[in-house]
mmCIF file with all atom_site columns, C-alpha atoms in Angstrom:
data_model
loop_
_atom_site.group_PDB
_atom_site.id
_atom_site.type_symbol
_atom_site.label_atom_id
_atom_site.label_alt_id
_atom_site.label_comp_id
_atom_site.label_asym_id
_atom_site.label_entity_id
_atom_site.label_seq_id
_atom_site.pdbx_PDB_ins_code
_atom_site.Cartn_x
_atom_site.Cartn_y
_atom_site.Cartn_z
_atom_site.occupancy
_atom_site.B_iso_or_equiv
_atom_site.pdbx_formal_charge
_atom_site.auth_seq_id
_atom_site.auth_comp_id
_atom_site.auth_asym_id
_atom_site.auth_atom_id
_atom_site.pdbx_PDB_model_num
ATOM 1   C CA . UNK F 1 1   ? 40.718 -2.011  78.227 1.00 75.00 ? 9   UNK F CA 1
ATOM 2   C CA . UNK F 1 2   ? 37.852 -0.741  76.384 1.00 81.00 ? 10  UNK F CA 1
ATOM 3   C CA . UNK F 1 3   ? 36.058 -2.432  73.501 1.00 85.00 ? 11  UNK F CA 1
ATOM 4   C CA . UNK F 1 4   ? 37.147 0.667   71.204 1.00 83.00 ? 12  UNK F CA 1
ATOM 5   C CA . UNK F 1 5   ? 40.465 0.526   72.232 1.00 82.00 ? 13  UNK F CA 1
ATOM 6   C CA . UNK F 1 6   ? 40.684 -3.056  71.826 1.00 89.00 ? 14  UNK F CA 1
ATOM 7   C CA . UNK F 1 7   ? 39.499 -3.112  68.273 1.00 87.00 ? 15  UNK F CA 1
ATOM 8   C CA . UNK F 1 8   ? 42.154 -0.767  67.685 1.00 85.00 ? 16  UNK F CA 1
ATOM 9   C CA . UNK F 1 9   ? 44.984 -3.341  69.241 1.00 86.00 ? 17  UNK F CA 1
ATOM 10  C CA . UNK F 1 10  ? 43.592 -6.423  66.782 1.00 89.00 ? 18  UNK F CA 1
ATOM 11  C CA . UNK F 1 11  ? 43.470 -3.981  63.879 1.00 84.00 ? 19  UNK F CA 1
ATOM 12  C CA . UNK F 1 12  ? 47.351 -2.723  64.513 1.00 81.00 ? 20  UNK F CA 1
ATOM 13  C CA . UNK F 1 13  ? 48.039 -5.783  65.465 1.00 83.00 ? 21  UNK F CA 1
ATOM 14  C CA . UNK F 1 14  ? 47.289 -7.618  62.287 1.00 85.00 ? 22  UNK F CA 1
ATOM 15  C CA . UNK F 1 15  ? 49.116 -5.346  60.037 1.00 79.00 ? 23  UNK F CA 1
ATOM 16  C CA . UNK F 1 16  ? 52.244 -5.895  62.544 1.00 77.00 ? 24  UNK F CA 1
ATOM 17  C CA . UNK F 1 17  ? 52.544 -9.847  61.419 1.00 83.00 ? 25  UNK F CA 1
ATOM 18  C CA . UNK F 1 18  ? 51.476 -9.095  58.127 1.00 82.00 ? 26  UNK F CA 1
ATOM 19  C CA . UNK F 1 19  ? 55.391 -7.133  57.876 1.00 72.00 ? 27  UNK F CA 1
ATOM 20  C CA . UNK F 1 20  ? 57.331 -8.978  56.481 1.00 71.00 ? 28  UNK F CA 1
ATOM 21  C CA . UNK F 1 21  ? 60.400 -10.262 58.604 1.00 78.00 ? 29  UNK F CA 1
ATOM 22  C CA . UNK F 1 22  ? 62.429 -12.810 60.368 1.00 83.00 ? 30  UNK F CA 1
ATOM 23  C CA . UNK F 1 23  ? 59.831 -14.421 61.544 1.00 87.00 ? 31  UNK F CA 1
ATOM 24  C CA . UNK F 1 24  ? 57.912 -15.104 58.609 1.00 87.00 ? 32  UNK F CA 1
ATOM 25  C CA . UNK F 1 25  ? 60.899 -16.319 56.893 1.00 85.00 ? 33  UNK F CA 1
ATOM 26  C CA . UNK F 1 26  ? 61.553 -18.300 59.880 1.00 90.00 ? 34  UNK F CA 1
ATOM 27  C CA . UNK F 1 27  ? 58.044 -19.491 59.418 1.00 92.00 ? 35  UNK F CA 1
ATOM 28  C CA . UNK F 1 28  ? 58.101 -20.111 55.880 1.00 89.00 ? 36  UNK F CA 1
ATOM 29  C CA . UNK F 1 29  ? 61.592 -21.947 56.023 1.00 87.00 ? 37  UNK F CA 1
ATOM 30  C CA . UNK F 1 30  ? 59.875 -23.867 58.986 1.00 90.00 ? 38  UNK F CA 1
ATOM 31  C CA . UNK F 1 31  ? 56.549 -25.207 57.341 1.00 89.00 ? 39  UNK F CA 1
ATOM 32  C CA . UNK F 1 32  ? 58.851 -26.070 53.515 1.00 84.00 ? 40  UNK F CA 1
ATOM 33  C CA . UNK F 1 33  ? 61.167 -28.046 55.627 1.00 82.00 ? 41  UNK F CA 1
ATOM 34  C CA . UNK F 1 34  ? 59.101 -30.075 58.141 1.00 87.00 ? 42  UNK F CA 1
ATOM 35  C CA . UNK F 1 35  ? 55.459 -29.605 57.021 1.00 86.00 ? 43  UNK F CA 1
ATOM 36  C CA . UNK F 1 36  ? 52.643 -27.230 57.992 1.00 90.00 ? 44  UNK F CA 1
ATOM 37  C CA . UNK F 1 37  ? 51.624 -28.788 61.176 1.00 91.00 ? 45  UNK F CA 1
ATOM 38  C CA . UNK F 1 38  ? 54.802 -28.930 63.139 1.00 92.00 ? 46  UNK F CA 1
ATOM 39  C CA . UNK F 1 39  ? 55.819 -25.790 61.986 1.00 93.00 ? 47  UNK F CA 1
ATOM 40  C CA . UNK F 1 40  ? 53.331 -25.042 64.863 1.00 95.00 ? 48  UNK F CA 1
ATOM 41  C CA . UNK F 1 41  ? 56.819 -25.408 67.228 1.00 96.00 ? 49  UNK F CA 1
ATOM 42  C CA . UNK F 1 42  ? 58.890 -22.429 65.400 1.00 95.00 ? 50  UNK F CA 1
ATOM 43  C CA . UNK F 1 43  ? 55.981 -20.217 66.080 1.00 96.00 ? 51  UNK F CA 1
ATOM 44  C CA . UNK F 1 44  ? 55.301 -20.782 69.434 1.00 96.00 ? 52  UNK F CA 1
ATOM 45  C CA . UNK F 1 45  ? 59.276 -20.426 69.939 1.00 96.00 ? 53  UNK F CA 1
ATOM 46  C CA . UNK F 1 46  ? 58.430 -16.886 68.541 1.00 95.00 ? 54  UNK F CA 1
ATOM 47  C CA . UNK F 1 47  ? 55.328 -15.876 70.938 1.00 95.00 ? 55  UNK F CA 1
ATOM 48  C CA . UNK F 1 48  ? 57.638 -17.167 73.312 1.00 96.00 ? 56  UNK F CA 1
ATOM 49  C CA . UNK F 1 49  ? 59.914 -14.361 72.590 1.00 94.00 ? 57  UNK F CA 1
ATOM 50  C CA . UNK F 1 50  ? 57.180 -11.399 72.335 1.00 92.00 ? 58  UNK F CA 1
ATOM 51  C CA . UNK F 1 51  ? 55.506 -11.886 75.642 1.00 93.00 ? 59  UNK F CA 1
ATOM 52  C CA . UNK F 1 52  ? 59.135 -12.057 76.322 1.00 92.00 ? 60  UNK F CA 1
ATOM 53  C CA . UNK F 1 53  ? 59.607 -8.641  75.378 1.00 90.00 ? 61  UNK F CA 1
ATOM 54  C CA . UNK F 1 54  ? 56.273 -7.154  76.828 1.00 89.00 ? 62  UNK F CA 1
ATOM 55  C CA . UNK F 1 55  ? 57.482 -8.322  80.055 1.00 89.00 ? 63  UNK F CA 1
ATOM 56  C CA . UNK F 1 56  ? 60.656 -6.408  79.358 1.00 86.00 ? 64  UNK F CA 1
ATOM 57  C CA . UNK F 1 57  ? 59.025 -3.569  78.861 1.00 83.00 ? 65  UNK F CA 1
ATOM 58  C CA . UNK F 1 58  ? 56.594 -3.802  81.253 1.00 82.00 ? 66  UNK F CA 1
ATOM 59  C CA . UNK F 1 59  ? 59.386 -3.912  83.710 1.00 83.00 ? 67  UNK F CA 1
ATOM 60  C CA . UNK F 1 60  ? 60.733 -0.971  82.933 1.00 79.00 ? 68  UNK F CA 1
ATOM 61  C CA . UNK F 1 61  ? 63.682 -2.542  81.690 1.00 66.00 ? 69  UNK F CA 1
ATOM 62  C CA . UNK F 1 62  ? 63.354 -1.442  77.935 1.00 66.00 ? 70  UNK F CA 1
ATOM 63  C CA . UNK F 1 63  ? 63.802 1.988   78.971 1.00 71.00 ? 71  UNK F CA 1
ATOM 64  C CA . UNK F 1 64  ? 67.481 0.894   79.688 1.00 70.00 ? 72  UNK F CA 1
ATOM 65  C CA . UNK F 1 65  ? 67.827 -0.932  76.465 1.00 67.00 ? 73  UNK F CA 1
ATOM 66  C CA . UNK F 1 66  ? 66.133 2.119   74.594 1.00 65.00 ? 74  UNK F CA 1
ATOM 67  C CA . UNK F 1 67  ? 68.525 4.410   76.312 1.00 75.00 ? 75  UNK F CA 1
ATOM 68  C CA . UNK F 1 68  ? 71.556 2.630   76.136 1.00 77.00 ? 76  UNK F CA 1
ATOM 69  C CA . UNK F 1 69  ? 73.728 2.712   72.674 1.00 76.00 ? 77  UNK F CA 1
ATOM 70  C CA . UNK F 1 70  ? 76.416 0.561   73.620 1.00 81.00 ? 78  UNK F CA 1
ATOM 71  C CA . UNK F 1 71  ? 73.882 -2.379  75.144 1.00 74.00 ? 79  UNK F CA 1
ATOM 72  C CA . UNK F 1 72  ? 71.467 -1.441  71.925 1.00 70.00 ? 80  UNK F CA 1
ATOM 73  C CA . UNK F 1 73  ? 74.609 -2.586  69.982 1.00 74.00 ? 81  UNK F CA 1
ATOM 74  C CA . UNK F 1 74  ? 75.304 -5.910  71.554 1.00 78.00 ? 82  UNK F CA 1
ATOM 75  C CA . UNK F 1 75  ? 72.199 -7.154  71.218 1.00 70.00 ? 83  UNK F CA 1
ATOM 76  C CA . UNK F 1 76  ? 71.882 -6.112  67.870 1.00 71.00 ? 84  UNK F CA 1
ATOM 77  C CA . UNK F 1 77  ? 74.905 -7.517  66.552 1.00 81.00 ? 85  UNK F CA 1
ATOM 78  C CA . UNK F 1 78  ? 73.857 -10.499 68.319 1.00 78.00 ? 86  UNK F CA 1
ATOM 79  C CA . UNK F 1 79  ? 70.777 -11.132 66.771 1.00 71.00 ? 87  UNK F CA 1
ATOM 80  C CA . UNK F 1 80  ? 72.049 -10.456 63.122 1.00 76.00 ? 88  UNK F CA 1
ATOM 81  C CA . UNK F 1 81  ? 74.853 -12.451 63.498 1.00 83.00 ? 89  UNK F CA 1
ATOM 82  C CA . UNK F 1 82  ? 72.464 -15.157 64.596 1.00 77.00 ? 90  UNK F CA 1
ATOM 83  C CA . UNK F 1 83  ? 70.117 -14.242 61.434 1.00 75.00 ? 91  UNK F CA 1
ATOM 84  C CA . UNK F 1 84  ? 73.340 -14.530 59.350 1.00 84.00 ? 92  UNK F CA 1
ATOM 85  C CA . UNK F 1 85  ? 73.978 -17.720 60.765 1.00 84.00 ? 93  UNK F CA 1
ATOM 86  C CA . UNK F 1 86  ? 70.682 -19.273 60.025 1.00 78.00 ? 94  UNK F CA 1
ATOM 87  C CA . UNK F 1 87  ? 70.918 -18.147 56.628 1.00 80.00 ? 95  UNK F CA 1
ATOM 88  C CA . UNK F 1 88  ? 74.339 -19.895 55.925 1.00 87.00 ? 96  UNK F CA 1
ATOM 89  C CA . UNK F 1 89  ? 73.037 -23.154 57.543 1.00 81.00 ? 97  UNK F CA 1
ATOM 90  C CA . UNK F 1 90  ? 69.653 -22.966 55.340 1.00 76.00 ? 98  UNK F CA 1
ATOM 91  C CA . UNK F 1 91  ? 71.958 -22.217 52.066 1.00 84.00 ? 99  UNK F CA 1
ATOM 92  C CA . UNK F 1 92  ? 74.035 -25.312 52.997 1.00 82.00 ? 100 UNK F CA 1
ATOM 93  C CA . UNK F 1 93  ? 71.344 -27.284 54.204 1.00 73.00 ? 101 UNK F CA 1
ATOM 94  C CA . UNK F 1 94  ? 71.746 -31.061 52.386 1.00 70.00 ? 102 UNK F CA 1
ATOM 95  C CA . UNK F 1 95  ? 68.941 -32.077 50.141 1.00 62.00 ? 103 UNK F CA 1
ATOM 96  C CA . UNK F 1 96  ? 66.979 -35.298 49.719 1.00 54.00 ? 104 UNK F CA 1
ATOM 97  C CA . UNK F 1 97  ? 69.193 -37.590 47.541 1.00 43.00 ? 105 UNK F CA 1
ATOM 98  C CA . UNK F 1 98  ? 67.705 -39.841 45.125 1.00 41.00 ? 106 UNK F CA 1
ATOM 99  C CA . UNK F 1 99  ? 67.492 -42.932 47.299 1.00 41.00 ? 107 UNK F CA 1
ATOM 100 C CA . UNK F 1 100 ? 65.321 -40.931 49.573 1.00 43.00 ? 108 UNK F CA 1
ATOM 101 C CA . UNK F 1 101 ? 67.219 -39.819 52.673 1.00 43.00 ? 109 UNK F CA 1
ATOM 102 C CA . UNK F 1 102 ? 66.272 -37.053 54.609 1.00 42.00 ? 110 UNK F CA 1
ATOM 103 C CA . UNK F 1 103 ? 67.885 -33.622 54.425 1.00 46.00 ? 111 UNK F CA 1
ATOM 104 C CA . UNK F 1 104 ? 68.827 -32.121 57.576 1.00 47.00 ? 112 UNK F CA 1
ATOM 105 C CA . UNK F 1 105 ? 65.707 -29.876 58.014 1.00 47.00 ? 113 UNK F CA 1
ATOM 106 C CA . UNK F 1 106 ? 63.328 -32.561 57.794 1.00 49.00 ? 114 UNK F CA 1
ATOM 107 C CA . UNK F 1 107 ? 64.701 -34.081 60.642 1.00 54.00 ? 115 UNK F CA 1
ATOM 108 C CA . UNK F 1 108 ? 64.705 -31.041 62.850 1.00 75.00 ? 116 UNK F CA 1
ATOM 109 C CA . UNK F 1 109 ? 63.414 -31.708 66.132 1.00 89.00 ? 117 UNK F CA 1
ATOM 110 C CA . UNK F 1 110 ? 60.409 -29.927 68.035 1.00 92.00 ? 118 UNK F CA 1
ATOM 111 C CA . UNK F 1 111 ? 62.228 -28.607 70.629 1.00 92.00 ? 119 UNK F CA 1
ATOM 112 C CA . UNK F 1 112 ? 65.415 -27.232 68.609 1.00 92.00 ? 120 UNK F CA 1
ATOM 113 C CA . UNK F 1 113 ? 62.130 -25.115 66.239 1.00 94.00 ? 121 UNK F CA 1
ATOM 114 C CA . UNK F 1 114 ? 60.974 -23.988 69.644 1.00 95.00 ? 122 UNK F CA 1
ATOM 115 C CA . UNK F 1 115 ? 64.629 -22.418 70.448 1.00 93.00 ? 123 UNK F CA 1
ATOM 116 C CA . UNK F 1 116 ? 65.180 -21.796 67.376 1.00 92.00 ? 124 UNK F CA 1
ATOM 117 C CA . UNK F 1 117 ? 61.454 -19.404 67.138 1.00 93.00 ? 125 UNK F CA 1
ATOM 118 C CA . UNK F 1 118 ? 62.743 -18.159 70.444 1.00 94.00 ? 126 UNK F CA 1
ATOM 119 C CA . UNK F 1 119 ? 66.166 -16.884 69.216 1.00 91.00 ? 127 UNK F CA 1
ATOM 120 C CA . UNK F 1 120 ? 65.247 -15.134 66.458 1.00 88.00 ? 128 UNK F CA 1
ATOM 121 C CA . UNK F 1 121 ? 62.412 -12.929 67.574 1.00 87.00 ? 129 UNK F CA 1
ATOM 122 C CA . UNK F 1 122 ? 64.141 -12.654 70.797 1.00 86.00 ? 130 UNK F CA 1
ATOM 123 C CA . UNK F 1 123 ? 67.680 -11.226 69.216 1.00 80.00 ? 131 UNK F CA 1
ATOM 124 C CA . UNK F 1 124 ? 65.684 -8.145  68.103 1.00 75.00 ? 132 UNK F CA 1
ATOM 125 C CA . UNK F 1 125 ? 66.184 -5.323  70.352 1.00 69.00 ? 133 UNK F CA 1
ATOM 126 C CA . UNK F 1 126 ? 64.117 -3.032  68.055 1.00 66.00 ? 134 UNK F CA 1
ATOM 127 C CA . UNK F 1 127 ? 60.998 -5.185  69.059 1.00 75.00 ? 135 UNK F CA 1
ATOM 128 C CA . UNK F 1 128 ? 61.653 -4.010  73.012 1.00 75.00 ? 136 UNK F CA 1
ATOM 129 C CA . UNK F 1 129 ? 62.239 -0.365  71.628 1.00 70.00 ? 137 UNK F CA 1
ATOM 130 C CA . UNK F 1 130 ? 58.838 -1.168  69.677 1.00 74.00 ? 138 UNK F CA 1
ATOM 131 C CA . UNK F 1 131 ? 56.914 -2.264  71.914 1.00 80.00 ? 139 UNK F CA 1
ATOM 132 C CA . UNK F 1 132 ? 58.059 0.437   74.476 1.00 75.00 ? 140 UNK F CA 1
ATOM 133 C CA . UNK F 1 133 ? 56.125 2.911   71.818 1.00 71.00 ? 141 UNK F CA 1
ATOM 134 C CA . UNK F 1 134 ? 53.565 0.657   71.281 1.00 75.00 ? 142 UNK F CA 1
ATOM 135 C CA . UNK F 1 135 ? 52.296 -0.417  74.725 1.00 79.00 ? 143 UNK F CA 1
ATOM 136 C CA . UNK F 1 136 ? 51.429 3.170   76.118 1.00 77.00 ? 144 UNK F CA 1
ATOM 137 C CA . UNK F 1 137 ? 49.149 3.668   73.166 1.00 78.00 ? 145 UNK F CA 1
ATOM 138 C CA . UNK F 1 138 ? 46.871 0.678   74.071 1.00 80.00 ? 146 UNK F CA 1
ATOM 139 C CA . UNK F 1 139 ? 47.181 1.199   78.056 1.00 80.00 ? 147 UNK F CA 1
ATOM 140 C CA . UNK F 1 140 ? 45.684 3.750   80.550 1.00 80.00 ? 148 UNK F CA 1
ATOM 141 C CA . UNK F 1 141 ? 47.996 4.479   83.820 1.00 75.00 ? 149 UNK F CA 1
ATOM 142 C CA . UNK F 1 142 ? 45.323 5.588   85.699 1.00 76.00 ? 150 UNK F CA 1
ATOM 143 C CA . UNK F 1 143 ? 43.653 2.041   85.650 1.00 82.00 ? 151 UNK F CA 1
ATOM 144 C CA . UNK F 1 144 ? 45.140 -1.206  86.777 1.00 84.00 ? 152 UNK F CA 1
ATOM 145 C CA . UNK F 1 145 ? 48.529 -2.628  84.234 1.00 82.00 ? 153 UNK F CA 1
ATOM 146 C CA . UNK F 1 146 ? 48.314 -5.828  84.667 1.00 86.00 ? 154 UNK F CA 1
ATOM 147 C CA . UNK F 1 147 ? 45.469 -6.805  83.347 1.00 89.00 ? 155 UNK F CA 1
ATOM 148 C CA . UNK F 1 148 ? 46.080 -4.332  80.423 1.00 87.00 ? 156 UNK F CA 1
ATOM 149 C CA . UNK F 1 149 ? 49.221 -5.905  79.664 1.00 89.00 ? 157 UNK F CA 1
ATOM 150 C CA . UNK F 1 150 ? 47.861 -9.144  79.763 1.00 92.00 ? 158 UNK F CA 1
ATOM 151 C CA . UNK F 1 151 ? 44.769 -8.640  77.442 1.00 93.00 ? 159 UNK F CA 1
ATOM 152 C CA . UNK F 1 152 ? 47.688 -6.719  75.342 1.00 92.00 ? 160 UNK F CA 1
ATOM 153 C CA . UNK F 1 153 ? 49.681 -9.918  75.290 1.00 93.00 ? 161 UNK F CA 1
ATOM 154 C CA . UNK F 1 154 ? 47.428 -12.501 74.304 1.00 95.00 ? 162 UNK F CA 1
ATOM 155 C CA . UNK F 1 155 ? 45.713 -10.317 71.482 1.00 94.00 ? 163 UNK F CA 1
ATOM 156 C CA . UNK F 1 156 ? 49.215 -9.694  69.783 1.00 93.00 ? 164 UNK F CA 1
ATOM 157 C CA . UNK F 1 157 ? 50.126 -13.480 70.377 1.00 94.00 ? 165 UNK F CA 1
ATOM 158 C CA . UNK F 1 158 ? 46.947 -15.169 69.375 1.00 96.00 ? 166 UNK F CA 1
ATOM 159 C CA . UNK F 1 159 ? 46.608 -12.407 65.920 1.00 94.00 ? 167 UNK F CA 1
ATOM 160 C CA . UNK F 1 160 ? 50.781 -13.495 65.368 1.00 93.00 ? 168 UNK F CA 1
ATOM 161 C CA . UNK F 1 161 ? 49.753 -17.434 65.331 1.00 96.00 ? 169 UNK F CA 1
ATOM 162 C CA . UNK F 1 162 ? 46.826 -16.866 63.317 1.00 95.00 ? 170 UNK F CA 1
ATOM 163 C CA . UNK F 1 163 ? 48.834 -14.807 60.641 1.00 93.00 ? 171 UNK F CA 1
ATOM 164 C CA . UNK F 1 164 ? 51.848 -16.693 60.792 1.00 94.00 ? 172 UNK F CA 1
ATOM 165 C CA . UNK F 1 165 ? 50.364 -20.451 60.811 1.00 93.00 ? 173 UNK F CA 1
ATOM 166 C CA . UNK F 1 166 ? 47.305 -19.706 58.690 1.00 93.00 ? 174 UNK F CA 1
ATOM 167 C CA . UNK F 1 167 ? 49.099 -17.508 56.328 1.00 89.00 ? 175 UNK F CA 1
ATOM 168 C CA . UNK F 1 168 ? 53.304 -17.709 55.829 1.00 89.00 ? 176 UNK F CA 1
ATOM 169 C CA . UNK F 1 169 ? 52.995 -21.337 56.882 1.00 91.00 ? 177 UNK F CA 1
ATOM 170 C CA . UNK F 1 170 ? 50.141 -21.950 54.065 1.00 90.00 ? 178 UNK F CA 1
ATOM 171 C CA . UNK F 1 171 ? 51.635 -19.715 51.786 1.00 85.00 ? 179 UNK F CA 1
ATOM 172 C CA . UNK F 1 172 ? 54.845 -21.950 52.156 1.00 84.00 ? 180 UNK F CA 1
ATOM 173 C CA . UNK F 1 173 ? 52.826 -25.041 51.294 1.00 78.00 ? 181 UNK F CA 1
ATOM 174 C CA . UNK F 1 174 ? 52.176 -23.998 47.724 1.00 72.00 ? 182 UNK F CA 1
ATOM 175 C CA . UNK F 1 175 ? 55.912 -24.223 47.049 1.00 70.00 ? 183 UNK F CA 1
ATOM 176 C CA . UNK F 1 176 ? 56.630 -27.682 48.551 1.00 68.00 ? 184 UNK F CA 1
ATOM 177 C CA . UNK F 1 177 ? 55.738 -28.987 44.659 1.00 66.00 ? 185 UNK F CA 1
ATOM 178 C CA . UNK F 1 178 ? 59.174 -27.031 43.294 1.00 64.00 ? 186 UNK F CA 1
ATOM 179 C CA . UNK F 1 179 ? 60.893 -28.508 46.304 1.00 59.00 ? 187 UNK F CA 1
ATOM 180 C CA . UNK F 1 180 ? 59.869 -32.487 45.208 1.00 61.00 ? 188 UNK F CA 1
ATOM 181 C CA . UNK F 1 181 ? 63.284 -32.354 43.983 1.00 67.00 ? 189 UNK F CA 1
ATOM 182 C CA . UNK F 1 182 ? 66.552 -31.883 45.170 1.00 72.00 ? 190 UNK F CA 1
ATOM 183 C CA . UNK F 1 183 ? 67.089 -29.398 42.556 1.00 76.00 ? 191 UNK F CA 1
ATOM 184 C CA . UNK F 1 184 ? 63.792 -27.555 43.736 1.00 71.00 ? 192 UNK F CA 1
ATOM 185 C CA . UNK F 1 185 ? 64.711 -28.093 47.328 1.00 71.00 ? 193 UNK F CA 1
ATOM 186 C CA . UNK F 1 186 ? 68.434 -26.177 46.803 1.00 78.00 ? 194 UNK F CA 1
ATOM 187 C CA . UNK F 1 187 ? 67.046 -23.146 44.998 1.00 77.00 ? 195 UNK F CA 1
ATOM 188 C CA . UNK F 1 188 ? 64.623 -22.973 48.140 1.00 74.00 ? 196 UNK F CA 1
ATOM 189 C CA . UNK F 1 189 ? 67.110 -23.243 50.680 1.00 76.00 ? 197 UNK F CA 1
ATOM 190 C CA . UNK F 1 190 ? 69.487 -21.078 48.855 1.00 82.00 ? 198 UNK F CA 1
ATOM 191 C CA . UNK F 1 191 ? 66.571 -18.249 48.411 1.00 80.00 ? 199 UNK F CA 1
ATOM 192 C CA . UNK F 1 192 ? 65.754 -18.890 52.351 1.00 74.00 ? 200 UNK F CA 1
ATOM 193 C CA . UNK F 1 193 ? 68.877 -18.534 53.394 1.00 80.00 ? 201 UNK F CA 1
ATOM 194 C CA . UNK F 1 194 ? 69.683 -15.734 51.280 1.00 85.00 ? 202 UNK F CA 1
ATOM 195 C CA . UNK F 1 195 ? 66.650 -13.956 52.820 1.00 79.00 ? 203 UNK F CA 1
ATOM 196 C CA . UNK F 1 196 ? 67.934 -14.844 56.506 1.00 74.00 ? 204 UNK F CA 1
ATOM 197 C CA . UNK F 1 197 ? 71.312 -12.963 55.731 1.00 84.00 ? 205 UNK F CA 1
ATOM 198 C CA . UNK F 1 198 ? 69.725 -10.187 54.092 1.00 82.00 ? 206 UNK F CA 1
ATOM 199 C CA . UNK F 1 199 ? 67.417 -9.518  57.394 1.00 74.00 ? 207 UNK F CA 1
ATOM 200 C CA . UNK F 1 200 ? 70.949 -9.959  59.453 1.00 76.00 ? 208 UNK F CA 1
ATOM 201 C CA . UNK F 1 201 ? 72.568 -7.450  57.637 1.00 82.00 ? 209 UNK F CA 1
ATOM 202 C CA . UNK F 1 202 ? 69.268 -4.796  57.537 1.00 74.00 ? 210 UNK F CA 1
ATOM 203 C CA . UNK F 1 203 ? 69.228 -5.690  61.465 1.00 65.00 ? 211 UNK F CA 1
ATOM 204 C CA . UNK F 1 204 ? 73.177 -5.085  61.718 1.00 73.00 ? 212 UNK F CA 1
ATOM 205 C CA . UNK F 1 205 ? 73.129 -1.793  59.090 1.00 74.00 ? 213 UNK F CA 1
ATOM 206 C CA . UNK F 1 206 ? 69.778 -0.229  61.352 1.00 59.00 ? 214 UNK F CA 1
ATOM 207 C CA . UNK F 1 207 ? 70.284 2.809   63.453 1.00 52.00 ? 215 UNK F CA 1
#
């Protein structure tokens, strides 16, 4: 991959994980309810679930899901119903009572982020009909793939860390003073979880 070419990837790049989406609101839900440093384990989940992707693409196999209505459909109702799921446990999520106990997402556990990251970037079959327009603009068939689609790979995945950790997980941080009390902490929840069903439902209502 050339230099110019490359420059080109970073600059699209950014501007992908600066849209808005599921999984900056994953993000953003992430770092309020456990902190900014082990929100670290919802993104990762979500890289998880791009390279993911690329390799379904790269495989060829994206071409089937691009081509196919009815398995287009399945996964897409799958991943908003998961979206809408999220949202309803966020919006019913306990808060801190006064004698100090935890509320259910403080006690969320690495690994259940990390599936969690995974599931809802991975439920998105628009990202493998994405990225199946995306990747031939960044990659030359006349030169070697695999080390295209690996440079391709880790730029997108180390740009979507940066953004996501250093900037919806940040962002996030200035809020945790309205969510000091339980009060604060249910009008966060609710708005989270609001914003979870509202992706759902954009995912379900997209054609």
């Amino acid at each position: 991959m050339s230099w110019s070419v490359w420059l080109s990837l970073v600059v699209t790049g950014v501007l992908i994980s600066f849209t808005p989406g599921a999984g900056a609101i994953n993000t953003m839900a992430n770092s309020l309810g456990v902190g900014w440093t082990r929100s670290i384990w919802g993104i990762l989940g979500q890289q998880i679930a791009l390279v993911i992707h690329i390799v379904v693409v790269a495989a060829g196999l994206g071409v089937l899901v691009a081509s196919s209505p009815a398995l287009f459909s399945v996964i897409r109702y799958a991943g908003a119903g998961y979206l809408v799921y999220l949202g309803v446990r966020q919006w019913l999520a306990r808060t801190t009572t006064d004698d100090g106990e935890p509320t259910t997402t403080r006690t969320r556990t690495p690994s259940a982020m990390l599936r969690r990251g995974i599931l809802v970037n991975l439920t998105n079959p628009k990202a493998v009909v994405f990225f199946l327009a995306f990747i031939p603009q960044f990659t030359r068939p006349d030169r070697p793939l695999l080390p295209q689609y690996l440079v391709l790979a880790a730029t997108i995945v180390v740009i979507d860390v940066v953004v996501m950790w250093c900037f919806f997980a940040t962002a996030a941080r200035g809020l945790r003073r309205i969510t000091g009390t339980p009060r604060g902490q249910r009008a966060m929840n609710r708005t989270f979880g609001g914003l979870f069903v509202g992706v759902g439902l954009l995912l379900a209502a997209a054609h």
